[in-house]
PDB file of C-alpha atoms in Angstrom:
ATOM      1  CA  MET A   1      97.657  95.902  99.235  1.00  0.00           C
ATOM      2  CA  ARG A   2      95.153  98.505  97.552  1.00  0.00           C
ATOM      3  CA  ILE A   3      91.968  97.238  96.291  1.00  0.00           C
ATOM      4  CA  SER A   4      89.016  99.571  94.751  1.00  0.00           C
ATOM      5  CA  LEU A   5      85.558  99.879  95.465  1.00  0.00           C
ATOM      6  CA  GLY A   6      84.827 101.247  92.716  1.00  0.00           C
ATOM      7  CA  TYR A   7      82.231 104.024  92.638  1.00  0.00           C
ATOM      8  CA  PRO A   8      78.308 104.354  93.026  1.00  0.00           C
ATOM      9  CA  ASP A   9      76.330 104.510  90.469  1.00  0.00           C
ATOM     10  CA  ALA A  10      74.233 108.315  90.490  1.00  0.00           C
ATOM     11  CA  ASP A  11      71.189 106.957  92.738  1.00  0.00           C
ATOM     12  CA  GLN A  12      73.437 105.342  95.221  1.00  0.00           C
ATOM     13  CA  GLU A  13      75.301 108.565  94.886  1.00  0.00           C
ATOM     14  CA  VAL A  14      72.069 110.157  95.764  1.00  0.00           C
ATOM     15  CA  ALA A  15      71.721 108.047  99.110  1.00  0.00           C
ATOM     16  CA  ILE A  16      74.514 108.072 100.104  1.00  0.00           C
ATOM     17  CA  MET A  17      74.176 111.823 100.319  1.00  0.00           C
ATOM     18  CA  GLU A  18      70.959 111.535 101.651  1.00  0.00           C
ATOM     19  CA  ARG A  19      71.973 109.640 104.562  1.00  0.00           C
ATOM     20  CA  ARG A  20      75.094 111.938 105.941  1.00  0.00           C
ATOM     21  CA  GLU A  21      72.963 115.072 105.417  1.00  0.00           C
ATOM     22  CA  HIS A  22      72.055 115.485 108.899  1.00  0.00           C
ATOM     23  CA  VAL A  23      73.938 112.586 110.504  1.00  0.00           C
ATOM     24  CA  ASP A  24      76.814 111.039 110.284  1.00  0.00           C
ATOM     25  CA  PRO A  25      76.246 107.159 110.155  1.00  0.00           C
ATOM     26  CA  ILE A  26      80.080 106.884 111.897  1.00  0.00           C
ATOM     27  CA  ASP A  27      79.045 107.959 114.371  1.00  0.00           C
ATOM     28  CA  GLU A  28      76.595 105.743 115.744  1.00  0.00           C
ATOM     29  CA  LEU A  29      79.127 102.884 114.717  1.00  0.00           C
ATOM     30  CA  GLU A  30      80.192 100.436 117.773  1.00  0.00           C
ATOM     31  CA  PRO A  31      83.513  98.179 117.773  1.00  0.00           C
ATOM     32  CA  VAL A  32      83.347  94.848 116.736  1.00  0.00           C
ATOM     33  CA  CYS A  33      86.981  93.854 118.521  1.00  0.00           C
ATOM     34  CA  THR A  34      88.793  94.781 120.743  1.00  0.00           C
ATOM     35  CA  PRO A  35      92.682  95.392 119.777  1.00  0.00           C
ATOM     36  CA  GLU A  36      93.596  92.118 122.193  1.00  0.00           C
ATOM     37  CA  ASP A  37      91.200  90.714 119.471  1.00  0.00           C
ATOM     38  CA  ILE A  38      93.218  92.026 115.920  1.00  0.00           C
ATOM     39  CA  ALA A  39      96.533  91.729 117.923  1.00  0.00           C
ATOM     40  CA  ASN A  40      95.007  87.215 118.660  1.00  0.00           C
ATOM     41  CA  LEU A  41      93.596  87.640 115.260  1.00  0.00           C
ATOM     42  CA  GLN A  42      97.737  88.594 114.237  1.00  0.00           C
ATOM     43  CA  ALA A  43      98.884  85.866 116.152  1.00  0.00           C
ATOM     44  CA  ARG A  44      97.000  83.298 114.843  1.00  0.00           C
ATOM     45  CA  ALA A  45      97.846  84.154 110.981  1.00  0.00           C
ATOM     46  CA  ASP A  46     101.666  84.899 112.454  1.00  0.00           C
ATOM     47  CA  ASP A  47     101.487  80.843 113.680  1.00  0.00           C
ATOM     48  CA  VAL A  48     100.219  79.982 110.482  1.00  0.00           C
ATOM     49  CA  TYR A  49     102.734  77.171 108.504  1.00  0.00           C
ATOM     50  CA  ILE A  50     104.117  78.691 105.298  1.00  0.00           C
ATOM     51  CA  ASP A  51     105.859  75.503 103.474  1.00  0.00           C
ATOM     52  CA  VAL A  52     109.519  76.608 101.619  1.00  0.00           C
ATOM     53  CA  LEU A  53     108.175  75.999  97.776  1.00  0.00           C
ATOM     54  CA  VAL A  54     105.254  78.506  98.870  1.00  0.00           C
ATOM     55  CA  LYS A  55     108.588  80.883  99.631  1.00  0.00           C
ATOM     56  CA  GLN A  56     109.984  79.993  96.407  1.00  0.00           C
ATOM     57  CA  TYR A  57     106.563  80.598  94.437  1.00  0.00           C
ATOM     58  CA  ILE A  58     106.497  84.141  95.895  1.00  0.00           C
ATOM     59  CA  VAL A  59     110.045  85.200  95.382  1.00  0.00           C
ATOM     60  CA  GLU A  60     110.204  84.070  91.429  1.00  0.00           C
ATOM     61  CA  LEU A  61     106.461  86.324  91.018  1.00  0.00           C
ATOM     62  CA  ALA A  62     108.543  89.400  92.933  1.00  0.00           C
ATOM     63  CA  ASN A  63     111.492  88.443  90.804  1.00  0.00           C
ATOM     64  CA  ALA A  64     109.131  87.895  87.492  1.00  0.00           C
ATOM     65  CA  THR A  65     108.138  91.204  87.960  1.00  0.00           C
ATOM     66  CA  ARG A  66     111.469  93.385  88.538  1.00  0.00           C
ATOM     67  CA  GLN A  67     112.637  91.911  85.379  1.00  0.00           C
ATOM     68  CA  HIS A  68     109.122  92.253  83.375  1.00  0.00           C
ATOM     69  CA  PRO A  69     109.656  94.128  80.351  1.00  0.00           C
ATOM     70  CA  GLU A  70     106.698  96.660  80.823  1.00  0.00           C
ATOM     71  CA  ALA A  71     107.854  97.532  84.448  1.00  0.00           C
ATOM     72  CA  ALA A  72     110.806 100.119  85.195  1.00  0.00           C
ATOM     73  CA  LEU A  73     110.811  98.793  88.486  1.00  0.00           C
ATOM     74  CA  GLY A  74     109.561  95.691  89.895  1.00  0.00           C
ATOM     75  CA  VAL A  75     108.645  94.322  93.811  1.00  0.00           C
ATOM     76  CA  SER A  76     110.723  94.812  96.517  1.00  0.00           C
ATOM     77  CA  PRO A  77     111.688  92.243  99.021  1.00  0.00           C
ATOM     78  CA  ARG A  78     108.578  94.024 101.394  1.00  0.00           C
ATOM     79  CA  ALA A  79     106.307  93.098  99.075  1.00  0.00           C
ATOM     80  CA  SER A  80     107.203  89.422  98.785  1.00  0.00           C
ATOM     81  CA  ILE A  81     107.315  89.770 103.047  1.00  0.00           C
ATOM     82  CA  ASN A  82     103.696  91.579 103.084  1.00  0.00           C
ATOM     83  CA  LEU A  83     102.191  88.734 100.115  1.00  0.00           C
ATOM     84  CA  MET A  84     103.377  86.186 102.514  1.00  0.00           C
ATOM     85  CA  LYS A  85     101.935  87.656 105.339  1.00  0.00           C
ATOM     86  CA  GLY A  86      98.422  87.978 103.649  1.00  0.00           C
ATOM     87  CA  GLY A  87      98.932  84.486 102.270  1.00  0.00           C
ATOM     88  CA  LYS A  88      98.646  83.181 105.842  1.00  0.00           C
ATOM     89  CA  ALA A  89      96.173  85.248 106.792  1.00  0.00           C
ATOM     90  CA  LEU A  90      93.558  84.274 103.581  1.00  0.00           C
ATOM     91  CA  ALA A  91      94.723  80.823 104.708  1.00  0.00           C
ATOM     92  CA  MET A  92      93.476  81.731 108.283  1.00  0.00           C
ATOM     93  CA  LEU A  93      90.559  82.808 107.462  1.00  0.00           C
ATOM     94  CA  TYR A  94      89.841  79.805 105.565  1.00  0.00           C
ATOM     95  CA  ASN A  95      90.433  77.855 108.867  1.00  0.00           C
ATOM     96  CA  ARG A  96      93.481  76.209 107.424  1.00  0.00           C
ATOM     97  CA  ASP A  97      96.981  76.056 109.309  1.00  0.00           C
ATOM     98  CA  TYR A  98      98.900  76.199 106.224  1.00  0.00           C
ATOM     99  CA  VAL A  99      99.015  78.684 102.827  1.00  0.00           C
ATOM    100  CA  ILE A 100      98.688  76.417  99.847  1.00  0.00           C
ATOM    101  CA  PRO A 101     100.071  78.240  96.147  1.00  0.00           C
ATOM    102  CA  ASP A 102      96.100  79.600  95.605  1.00  0.00           C
ATOM    103  CA  ASP A 103      95.768  81.526  98.349  1.00  0.00           C
ATOM    104  CA  ILE A 104      98.824  83.272  97.061  1.00  0.00           C
ATOM    105  CA  LYS A 105      97.264  83.794  93.550  1.00  0.00           C
ATOM    106  CA  ALA A 106      94.117  85.140  95.314  1.00  0.00           C
ATOM    107  CA  ILE A 107      96.569  87.918  96.975  1.00  0.00           C
ATOM    108  CA  ALA A 108      98.651  89.209  94.046  1.00  0.00           C
ATOM    109  CA  THR A 109      97.329  91.656  91.912  1.00  0.00           C
ATOM    110  CA  ALA A 110      95.973  93.399  95.537  1.00  0.00           C
ATOM    111  CA  THR A 111      99.543  92.853  97.411  1.00  0.00           C
ATOM    112  CA  LEU A 112     101.896  93.424  94.084  1.00  0.00           C
ATOM    113  CA  ALA A 113     100.320  95.562  91.478  1.00  0.00           C
ATOM    114  CA  HIS A 114     100.216  99.085  93.128  1.00  0.00           C
ATOM    115  CA  ARG A 115     104.743  98.055  93.884  1.00  0.00           C
ATOM    116  CA  VAL A 116     105.245  98.022  89.876  1.00  0.00           C
ATOM    117  CA  LEU A 117     106.291 101.094  88.213  1.00  0.00           C
ATOM    118  CA  LEU A 118     105.251 101.272  84.901  1.00  0.00           C
ATOM    119  CA  THR A 119     107.307 101.966  81.819  1.00  0.00           C
ATOM    120  CA  PRO A 120     106.713 104.695  79.865  1.00  0.00           C
ATOM    121  CA  SER A 121     106.458 103.055  76.904  1.00  0.00           C
ATOM    122  CA  ALA A 122     103.832 101.034  78.950  1.00  0.00           C
ATOM    123  CA  ARG A 123     101.425 103.835  79.738  1.00  0.00           C
ATOM    124  CA  MET A 124     101.826 105.019  76.995  1.00  0.00           C
ATOM    125  CA  ARG A 125     100.635 102.148  75.494  1.00  0.00           C
ATOM    126  CA  GLU A 126      97.807 101.989  78.412  1.00  0.00           C
ATOM    127  CA  VAL A 127      99.243  98.540  79.592  1.00  0.00           C
ATOM    128  CA  THR A 128      98.119  97.992  83.110  1.00  0.00           C
ATOM    129  CA  GLN A 129     100.573  97.258  86.895  1.00  0.00           C
ATOM    130  CA  GLU A 130      97.231  94.488  87.086  1.00  0.00           C
ATOM    131  CA  THR A 131      98.198  93.407  83.450  1.00  0.00           C
ATOM    132  CA  VAL A 132     101.977  92.836  84.305  1.00  0.00           C
ATOM    133  CA  VAL A 133     101.100  91.386  87.876  1.00  0.00           C
ATOM    134  CA  ALA A 134      98.482  88.933  85.735  1.00  0.00           C
ATOM    135  CA  ASP A 135     101.852  87.848  83.348  1.00  0.00           C
ATOM    136  CA  VAL A 136     103.484  86.760  85.789  1.00  0.00           C
ATOM    137  CA  LEU A 137     101.503  84.327  86.983  1.00  0.00           C
ATOM    138  CA  SER A 138     100.528  83.202  84.646  1.00  0.00           C
ATOM    139  CA  GLN A 139     104.379  82.483  83.971  1.00  0.00           C
ATOM    140  CA  ILE A 140     105.005  81.216  86.859  1.00  0.00           C
ATOM    141  CA  SER A 141     104.574  78.035  87.917  1.00  0.00           C
ATOM    142  CA  VAL A 142     102.986  76.956  90.733  1.00  0.00           C
ATOM    143  CA  PRO A 143     104.789  74.581  92.971  1.00  0.00           C
ATOM    144  CA  GLY A 144     103.695  70.693  93.185  1.00  0.00           C
ATOM    145  CA  ALA A 145     102.232  71.442  89.995  1.00  0.00           C
ATOM    146  CA  SER A 146     103.134  69.482  86.373  1.00  0.00           C
ATOM    147  CA  VAL A 147     102.885  69.573  83.888  1.00  0.00           C
ATOM    148  CA  ARG A 148     101.476  67.290  80.586  1.00  0.00           C
ATOM    149  CA  LYS A 149     103.124  65.435  78.936  1.00  0.00           C
ATOM    150  CA  SER A 150     100.956  65.229  75.487  1.00  0.00           C
TER     151      SER A 150
END
């Protein structure tokens, strides 16, 4: 997974420098959990149920990145696994014992975008990896969603 925190503005950056001028706040940090706590959370996330339809949705998203015209290389099966595991972790954080497609959609960009290799022409046109993932998310039907007929 990759997330971007951005950069602080000038005043924030000066404040950061001042806080670290004489002491490193990292040295004052205390652990908030033990390695056993982390292992327990990982085990709880592993126990979250994910339906085969949601797994198929993940595979469809991955395949769509591989076939996208702006992608020289789409995501690998490892990305699909990470998307599944991330979906389970997010469901657990929301106190659910099952994954819903919205969990997958919520983490898709952070999980997949940095794994998409753009074509040279896409890079020249300033297409982003995030744009490719957003395009894929808009093209692939969510499991259980019905299409309205007018």
